mmCIF file of C-alpha atoms and ligand atoms in Angstrom:
data_model
loop_
_atom_site.group_PDB
_atom_site.id
_atom_site.type_symbol
_atom_site.label_atom_id
_atom_site.label_comp_id
_atom_site.label_asym_id
_atom_site.label_seq_id
_atom_site.Cartn_x
_atom_site.Cartn_y
_atom_site.Cartn_z
ATOM 1 C CA MET A 1 -113.359 -41.450 64.937
ATOM 2 C CA PHE A 2 -115.694 -38.853 63.472
ATOM 3 C CA THR A 3 -113.935 -35.476 63.709
ATOM 4 C CA ILE A 4 -116.783 -32.925 63.352
ATOM 5 C CA GLY A 5 -117.251 -29.336 64.216
ATOM 6 C CA CYS A 6 -118.255 -26.042 62.809
ATOM 7 C CA HIS A 7 -117.028 -22.253 62.451
ATOM 8 C CA LEU A 8 -117.147 -20.620 65.806
ATOM 9 C CA SER A 9 -116.268 -17.138 67.262
ATOM 10 C CA ILE A 10 -113.166 -16.579 69.360
ATOM 11 C CA ALA A 11 -114.362 -13.112 70.437
ATOM 12 C CA LYS A 12 -114.348 -14.484 73.996
ATOM 13 C CA GLY A 13 -111.113 -16.212 73.836
ATOM 14 C CA PHE A 14 -110.033 -19.737 72.739
ATOM 15 C CA ALA A 15 -111.084 -21.449 75.928
ATOM 16 C CA ALA A 16 -114.637 -20.204 75.455
ATOM 17 C CA ALA A 17 -114.722 -21.345 72.009
ATOM 18 C CA ALA A 18 -113.570 -24.822 72.797
ATOM 19 C CA ARG A 19 -116.284 -24.727 75.509
ATOM 20 C CA ASP A 20 -118.727 -23.759 72.968
ATOM 21 C CA ALA A 21 -117.561 -26.685 70.662
ATOM 22 C CA GLY A 22 -118.013 -29.229 73.440
ATOM 23 C CA SER A 23 -121.359 -27.807 74.237
ATOM 24 C CA ILE A 24 -122.732 -28.708 70.769
ATOM 25 C CA GLY A 25 -121.117 -32.122 70.509
ATOM 26 C CA ALA A 26 -118.073 -31.033 68.280
ATOM 27 C CA ASN A 27 -114.514 -32.224 68.884
ATOM 28 C CA THR A 28 -112.938 -29.580 66.611
ATOM 29 C CA PHE A 29 -113.676 -26.089 65.419
ATOM 30 C CA GLN A 30 -112.834 -23.475 62.961
ATOM 31 C CA PHE A 31 -112.062 -19.799 63.851
ATOM 32 C CA PHE A 32 -111.088 -16.500 62.016
ATOM 33 C CA THR A 33 -107.565 -15.582 63.207
ATOM 34 C CA ARG A 34 -108.701 -11.768 63.067
ATOM 35 C CA ASN A 35 -111.587 -9.881 61.740
ATOM 36 C CA PRO A 36 -112.713 -11.755 58.441
ATOM 37 C CA ARG A 37 -112.411 -8.368 56.558
ATOM 38 C CA GLY A 38 -108.821 -7.717 57.657
ATOM 39 C CA GLY A 39 -107.134 -5.729 60.395
ATOM 40 C CA LYS A 40 -105.169 -6.435 63.428
ATOM 41 C CA ALA A 41 -105.351 -9.489 65.410
ATOM 42 C CA LYS A 42 -106.171 -9.405 69.107
ATOM 43 C CA PRO A 43 -103.049 -10.015 71.224
ATOM 44 C CA LEU A 44 -102.764 -13.540 72.447
ATOM 45 C CA ASP A 45 -103.614 -14.075 76.235
ATOM 46 C CA ASP A 46 -101.390 -16.785 77.781
ATOM 47 C CA ASP A 47 -103.916 -17.338 80.662
ATOM 48 C CA ASP A 48 -106.566 -18.040 78.001
ATOM 49 C CA LEU A 49 -104.153 -20.415 75.983
ATOM 50 C CA ARG A 50 -103.511 -22.304 79.239
ATOM 51 C CA SER A 51 -107.216 -22.763 79.933
ATOM 52 C CA PHE A 52 -107.613 -23.607 76.134
ATOM 53 C CA ALA A 53 -105.284 -26.584 76.519
ATOM 54 C CA THR A 54 -107.376 -27.736 79.713
ATOM 55 C CA VAL A 55 -110.825 -27.327 78.026
ATOM 56 C CA ARG A 56 -109.423 -29.199 74.902
ATOM 57 C CA GLU A 57 -108.495 -32.306 76.962
ATOM 58 C CA GLN A 58 -111.921 -32.196 78.591
ATOM 59 C CA PHE A 59 -113.837 -32.292 75.269
ATOM 60 C CA GLY A 60 -111.384 -34.522 73.271
ATOM 61 C CA ILE A 61 -110.438 -31.532 70.737
ATOM 62 C CA HIS A 62 -107.158 -32.515 69.220
ATOM 63 C CA ARG A 63 -107.572 -30.703 65.974
ATOM 64 C CA ILE A 64 -108.426 -27.062 65.205
ATOM 65 C CA LEU A 65 -108.564 -25.043 61.890
ATOM 66 C CA ALA A 66 -107.763 -21.337 61.688
ATOM 67 C CA HIS A 67 -109.057 -19.330 58.613
ATOM 68 C CA ALA A 68 -107.237 -16.470 57.210
ATOM 69 C CA PRO A 69 -109.267 -13.186 56.588
ATOM 70 C CA TYR A 70 -111.282 -12.975 53.238
ATOM 71 C CA THR A 71 -109.535 -9.832 52.196
ATOM 72 C CA LEU A 72 -106.219 -11.647 52.051
ATOM 73 C CA ASN A 73 -105.136 -11.622 48.398
ATOM 74 C CA PRO A 74 -101.555 -12.456 47.691
ATOM 75 C CA SER A 75 -102.308 -12.156 43.941
ATOM 76 C CA SER A 76 -103.608 -8.586 43.884
ATOM 77 C CA ALA A 77 -102.413 -6.323 41.205
ATOM 78 C CA LYS A 78 -101.818 -3.550 44.011
ATOM 79 C CA PRO A 79 -98.415 -4.094 45.837
ATOM 80 C CA GLU A 80 -99.807 -2.732 49.000
ATOM 81 C CA THR A 81 -102.504 -5.512 49.098
ATOM 82 C CA ARG A 82 -99.988 -8.139 48.344
ATOM 83 C CA GLU A 83 -97.765 -6.847 51.169
ATOM 84 C CA PHE A 84 -100.849 -6.840 53.651
ATOM 85 C CA ALA A 85 -101.208 -10.534 52.653
ATOM 86 C CA LEU A 86 -97.609 -11.478 53.258
ATOM 87 C CA GLN A 87 -97.640 -9.560 56.778
ATOM 88 C CA THR A 88 -101.015 -11.272 57.808
ATOM 89 C CA LEU A 89 -99.794 -14.805 56.710
ATOM 90 C CA ALA A 90 -96.516 -14.438 58.437
ATOM 91 C CA ASP A 91 -98.073 -13.028 61.719
ATOM 92 C CA ASP A 92 -100.991 -15.794 61.613
ATOM 93 C CA LEU A 93 -98.572 -18.516 61.168
ATOM 94 C CA ASP A 94 -96.462 -17.240 64.068
ATOM 95 C CA ARG A 95 -99.596 -17.066 66.144
ATOM 96 C CA MET A 96 -100.648 -20.656 65.258
ATOM 97 C CA GLU A 97 -97.413 -21.850 66.784
ATOM 98 C CA ARG A 98 -98.337 -20.274 70.147
ATOM 99 C CA ILE A 99 -102.218 -21.013 69.999
ATOM 100 C CA MET A 100 -101.657 -24.784 69.310
ATOM 101 C CA PRO A 101 -98.844 -26.309 67.494
ATOM 102 C CA GLY A 102 -99.269 -28.915 64.656
ATOM 103 C CA GLN A 103 -102.662 -27.601 63.525
ATOM 104 C CA LEU A 104 -104.125 -26.395 60.218
ATOM 105 C CA TYR A 105 -104.285 -22.916 58.701
ATOM 106 C CA ASN A 106 -106.702 -22.458 55.799
ATOM 107 C CA MET A 107 -106.815 -19.470 53.189
ATOM 108 C CA HIS A 108 -108.645 -18.656 50.001
ATOM 109 C CA PRO A 109 -105.692 -18.808 47.426
ATOM 110 C CA GLY A 110 -106.525 -15.269 45.965
ATOM 111 C CA ALA A 111 -108.267 -13.497 43.088
ATOM 112 C CA HIS A 112 -106.425 -12.543 39.972
ATOM 113 C CA VAL A 113 -108.340 -9.431 39.305
ATOM 114 C CA GLY A 114 -107.852 -9.527 35.642
ATOM 115 C CA GLN A 115 -104.133 -10.441 35.505
ATOM 116 C CA GLY A 116 -105.048 -14.028 34.472
ATOM 117 C CA ALA A 117 -104.947 -17.242 36.535
ATOM 118 C CA GLN A 118 -101.451 -18.123 35.555
ATOM 119 C CA ALA A 119 -99.964 -14.827 36.787
ATOM 120 C CA ALA A 120 -101.912 -15.365 40.027
ATOM 121 C CA VAL A 121 -100.841 -18.840 40.507
ATOM 122 C CA GLU A 122 -97.306 -17.611 40.491
ATOM 123 C CA MET A 123 -97.861 -14.837 42.838
ATOM 124 C CA ILE A 124 -99.715 -16.888 45.397
ATOM 125 C CA ALA A 125 -96.841 -19.503 45.270
ATOM 126 C CA ASP A 126 -94.321 -16.667 45.672
ATOM 127 C CA ALA A 127 -96.059 -15.524 48.824
ATOM 128 C CA LEU A 128 -96.328 -19.154 50.322
ATOM 129 C CA ASN A 129 -92.510 -19.395 49.559
ATOM 130 C CA ALA A 130 -91.990 -16.167 51.459
ATOM 131 C CA VAL A 131 -94.034 -17.124 54.582
ATOM 132 C CA LEU A 132 -93.357 -20.856 55.067
ATOM 133 C CA SER A 133 -90.484 -21.893 57.037
ATOM 134 C CA PRO A 134 -88.758 -25.403 57.818
ATOM 135 C CA GLY A 135 -89.426 -25.358 61.430
ATOM 136 C CA GLN A 136 -93.227 -24.521 61.243
ATOM 137 C CA THR A 137 -95.530 -27.175 62.637
ATOM 138 C CA THR A 138 -98.603 -25.718 61.177
ATOM 139 C CA THR A 139 -99.842 -26.946 57.637
ATOM 140 C CA LEU A 140 -101.235 -24.295 55.453
ATOM 141 C CA LEU A 141 -104.311 -25.379 53.517
ATOM 142 C CA LEU A 142 -105.366 -23.880 50.094
ATOM 143 C CA GLU A 143 -109.292 -23.801 49.999
ATOM 144 C CA THR A 144 -111.068 -25.069 46.719
ATOM 145 C CA MET A 145 -113.106 -21.906 45.596
ATOM 146 C CA ALA A 146 -116.428 -21.603 43.743
ATOM 147 C CA GLY A 147 -114.916 -19.411 40.894
ATOM 148 C CA LYS A 148 -116.916 -16.213 41.997
ATOM 149 C CA GLY A 149 -115.422 -13.191 40.330
ATOM 150 C CA SER A 150 -111.690 -13.761 39.514
ATOM 151 C CA GLU A 151 -111.141 -16.268 42.279
ATOM 152 C CA VAL A 152 -108.312 -18.648 41.889
ATOM 153 C CA GLY A 153 -108.513 -22.300 42.973
ATOM 154 C CA ARG A 154 -111.900 -23.249 41.445
ATOM 155 C CA THR A 155 -110.315 -26.020 39.338
ATOM 156 C CA PHE A 156 -107.934 -28.810 41.127
ATOM 157 C CA GLU A 157 -105.660 -27.985 38.270
ATOM 158 C CA GLU A 158 -105.039 -24.395 39.708
ATOM 159 C CA VAL A 159 -104.639 -25.543 43.183
ATOM 160 C CA ALA A 160 -102.097 -28.115 42.103
ATOM 161 C CA ALA A 161 -100.302 -25.578 39.960
ATOM 162 C CA ILE A 162 -99.803 -23.486 43.253
ATOM 163 C CA ILE A 163 -98.702 -26.336 45.164
ATOM 164 C CA GLU A 164 -96.179 -27.508 42.510
ATOM 165 C CA ARG A 165 -94.336 -24.188 42.838
ATOM 166 C CA VAL A 166 -94.099 -24.295 46.620
ATOM 167 C CA GLU A 167 -90.618 -25.266 47.951
ATOM 168 C CA LEU A 168 -91.561 -26.244 51.313
ATOM 169 C CA SER A 169 -94.637 -28.108 50.003
ATOM 170 C CA ASP A 170 -94.539 -30.601 52.817
ATOM 171 C CA HIS A 171 -96.275 -27.755 54.762
ATOM 172 C CA VAL A 172 -99.131 -27.272 52.410
ATOM 173 C CA GLY A 173 -102.328 -29.214 52.056
ATOM 174 C CA VAL A 174 -105.890 -28.604 50.642
ATOM 175 C CA CYS A 175 -109.224 -27.995 52.244
ATOM 176 C CA LEU A 176 -112.175 -29.132 50.141
ATOM 177 C CA ASP A 177 -115.330 -26.959 50.581
ATOM 178 C CA THR A 178 -118.455 -29.096 49.259
ATOM 179 C CA CYS A 179 -120.389 -25.859 48.326
ATOM 180 C CA HIS A 180 -117.529 -24.344 46.651
ATOM 181 C CA VAL A 181 -116.663 -27.558 44.465
ATOM 182 C CA TRP A 182 -120.244 -27.930 43.678
ATOM 183 C CA ASP A 183 -120.558 -24.292 42.638
ATOM 184 C CA GLY A 184 -117.280 -24.642 40.876
ATOM 185 C CA GLY A 185 -118.868 -27.485 38.587
ATOM 186 C CA TYR A 186 -117.867 -30.742 40.374
ATOM 187 C CA ASP A 187 -120.633 -33.188 40.561
ATOM 188 C CA ILE A 188 -120.462 -34.411 44.274
ATOM 189 C CA VAL A 189 -124.050 -35.375 44.162
ATOM 190 C CA SER A 190 -124.074 -38.093 41.340
ATOM 191 C CA ASP A 191 -120.573 -38.838 41.062
ATOM 192 C CA LEU A 192 -118.672 -38.342 44.350
ATOM 193 C CA ASP A 193 -116.151 -41.193 43.567
ATOM 194 C CA GLY A 194 -115.297 -39.576 40.239
ATOM 195 C CA VAL A 195 -114.792 -36.123 41.794
ATOM 196 C CA ILE A 196 -112.473 -37.874 44.509
ATOM 197 C CA ASP A 197 -110.612 -39.668 41.726
ATOM 198 C CA GLN A 198 -110.030 -36.432 39.945
ATOM 199 C CA PHE A 199 -108.802 -34.803 43.118
ATOM 200 C CA ASP A 200 -106.315 -37.736 43.495
ATOM 201 C CA SER A 201 -104.930 -37.716 40.076
ATOM 202 C CA VAL A 202 -104.727 -33.950 39.829
ATOM 203 C CA ILE A 203 -103.610 -32.927 43.414
ATOM 204 C CA GLY A 204 -103.219 -36.137 45.287
ATOM 205 C CA LEU A 205 -105.440 -37.396 48.305
ATOM 206 C CA ASP A 206 -102.450 -37.073 50.584
ATOM 207 C CA ARG A 207 -102.852 -33.331 50.320
ATOM 208 C CA LEU A 208 -106.416 -33.333 51.441
ATOM 209 C CA ARG A 209 -106.425 -32.372 55.064
ATOM 210 C CA ALA A 210 -109.894 -30.995 55.897
ATOM 211 C CA VAL A 211 -113.450 -30.657 54.530
ATOM 212 C CA HIS A 212 -115.843 -27.655 54.809
ATOM 213 C CA LEU A 213 -119.289 -29.315 54.823
ATOM 214 C CA ASN A 214 -121.933 -26.935 53.391
ATOM 215 C CA ASP A 215 -125.100 -27.279 51.314
ATOM 216 C CA SER A 216 -125.466 -24.716 48.463
ATOM 217 C CA LYS A 217 -128.112 -22.330 47.635
ATOM 218 C CA ASN A 218 -127.327 -22.692 43.882
ATOM 219 C CA PRO A 219 -127.134 -25.347 41.067
ATOM 220 C CA ARG A 220 -124.045 -27.038 40.139
ATOM 221 C CA ALA A 221 -121.431 -24.855 38.317
ATOM 222 C CA ALA A 222 -123.264 -21.574 39.445
ATOM 223 C CA HIS A 223 -119.944 -20.027 40.298
ATOM 224 C CA LYS A 224 -121.756 -18.251 43.348
ATOM 225 C CA ASP A 225 -120.579 -19.428 46.761
ATOM 226 C CA ARG A 226 -123.761 -19.104 48.850
ATOM 227 C CA HIS A 227 -123.656 -21.612 51.628
ATOM 228 C CA GLU A 228 -127.009 -23.246 52.618
ATOM 229 C CA LYS A 229 -127.952 -25.328 55.756
ATOM 230 C CA LEU A 230 -127.488 -29.070 55.336
ATOM 231 C CA GLY A 231 -130.271 -30.557 53.462
ATOM 232 C CA GLU A 232 -131.850 -27.231 52.538
ATOM 233 C CA GLY A 233 -129.789 -26.644 49.388
ATOM 234 C CA LEU A 234 -129.202 -28.057 46.029
ATOM 235 C CA ILE A 235 -126.501 -30.619 47.176
ATOM 236 C CA GLY A 236 -128.871 -32.169 49.735
ATOM 237 C CA PHE A 237 -128.389 -34.098 53.055
ATOM 238 C CA ASP A 238 -127.802 -37.533 51.373
ATOM 239 C CA ALA A 239 -124.934 -36.326 49.330
ATOM 240 C CA LEU A 240 -123.289 -34.586 52.182
ATOM 241 C CA ALA A 241 -123.798 -37.719 54.379
ATOM 242 C CA ALA A 242 -121.916 -39.688 51.749
ATOM 243 C CA VAL A 243 -119.031 -37.265 52.074
ATOM 244 C CA VAL A 244 -118.559 -37.866 55.556
ATOM 245 C CA ASN A 245 -118.766 -41.628 55.039
ATOM 246 C CA HIS A 246 -116.484 -41.754 52.119
ATOM 247 C CA PRO A 247 -113.541 -44.082 52.773
ATOM 248 C CA ALA A 248 -111.056 -41.587 51.323
ATOM 249 C CA LEU A 249 -112.562 -38.666 53.576
ATOM 250 C CA GLU A 250 -113.878 -40.543 56.673
ATOM 251 C CA ALA A 251 -110.543 -39.678 58.728
ATOM 252 C CA LEU A 252 -110.491 -35.990 57.766
ATOM 253 C CA PRO A 253 -111.931 -33.141 60.051
ATOM 254 C CA PHE A 254 -115.225 -31.785 58.883
ATOM 255 C CA TYR A 255 -116.408 -28.192 59.364
ATOM 256 C CA LEU A 256 -119.885 -26.660 59.125
ATOM 257 C CA GLU A 257 -119.974 -23.255 57.692
ATOM 258 C CA THR A 258 -123.677 -23.200 57.317
ATOM 259 C CA PRO A 259 -125.795 -19.997 57.943
ATOM 260 C CA HIS A 260 -127.040 -20.264 61.590
ATOM 261 C CA ASP A 261 -127.602 -17.489 64.062
ATOM 262 C CA ASP A 262 -126.959 -19.604 67.159
ATOM 263 C CA LEU A 263 -125.120 -22.640 68.261
ATOM 264 C CA ALA A 264 -128.254 -24.699 68.370
ATOM 265 C CA GLY A 265 -128.440 -24.694 64.643
ATOM 266 C CA TYR A 266 -124.954 -26.287 64.520
ATOM 267 C CA ALA A 267 -125.635 -28.735 67.271
ATOM 268 C CA GLY A 268 -128.709 -30.005 65.347
ATOM 269 C CA GLU A 269 -126.641 -30.551 62.352
ATOM 270 C CA ILE A 270 -123.711 -32.294 64.210
ATOM 271 C CA GLU A 271 -126.276 -34.534 65.797
ATOM 272 C CA ARG A 272 -127.839 -35.421 62.472
ATOM 273 C CA LEU A 273 -124.434 -36.095 60.843
ATOM 274 C CA LYS A 274 -123.366 -38.433 63.858
ATOM 275 C CA LYS A 275 -126.532 -40.369 63.164
ATOM 276 C CA ALA A 276 -125.865 -40.589 59.344
ATOM 277 C CA ARG A 277 -122.444 -41.572 59.970
ATOM 278 C CA VAL A 278 -123.383 -44.425 62.177
ATOM 279 C CA GLU A 279 -126.428 -45.644 60.284
ATOM 280 C CA GLN A 280 -124.473 -46.102 57.123
ATOM 281 C CA ARG A 281 -121.863 -48.002 58.994
ATOM 282 C CA GLU A 282 -124.161 -50.730 60.053
HETATM 283 FE FE1 FE B 301 -113.271 -20.183 53.403
HETATM 284 FE FE1 FE B 302 -115.377 -22.845 53.157
HETATM 285 ZN ZN1 ZN B 303 -117.745 -20.094 50.722
#
């Protein structure tokens, strides 16, 4: 089964977001748990969550991915920023258990802001050790980053170093962003097999739980992180079609985070990917 969707707004509630997903041919979606720049999350509405469950059944949505705010930085030099990260993570993970148990929650690992990657890796792992609990059903994903500024998680080694330090690491996985790994220097265009082998030997493919499917406005190793519409960037449509068809990745959920002003843009990309997925199969 092809699990494909995109980033959607939950401003009108979860049921409305699931309807939006269904209307564009998606069977999964990603959403921000709260304003991406931080702040308080809207209280959960039990009526909305009940109709969310109904709409999910209607459209065959069995997987959702939450995204933490960008401002979350558990490896900040400032104690108040680290405290905000801890509170937000704990609150979001609680909410996920109510929104839909057994799902995925993705975060950008952090930025070391001059303290060095090693110190940051330890601080991020400390934060995860503080917020993960054995009874939790949500899997927390660390996203692979482009390496913009002092971002941690550009290399598979950094991501692995965080996971190694997490006690309840059964609750931790990885979300691979195609734009980010490309901008980070991994050649998914000419050597997708090699990149996947590297991921497997450094992190382990069993950790990989989701893919962000984006083209990039920039050349490989640019360390920029500017997403582009599929086929309009320097990764190109064929390389992204190869990602959704790769035997090691095909069972994962794929999420578009491409720059579109309306749902029609996503609908077109989903349609095109579904065709690419079938054509390469036959
Ligand atoms: Fe992200
Ligand atoms: Fe992403
Ligand atoms: Zn990005």
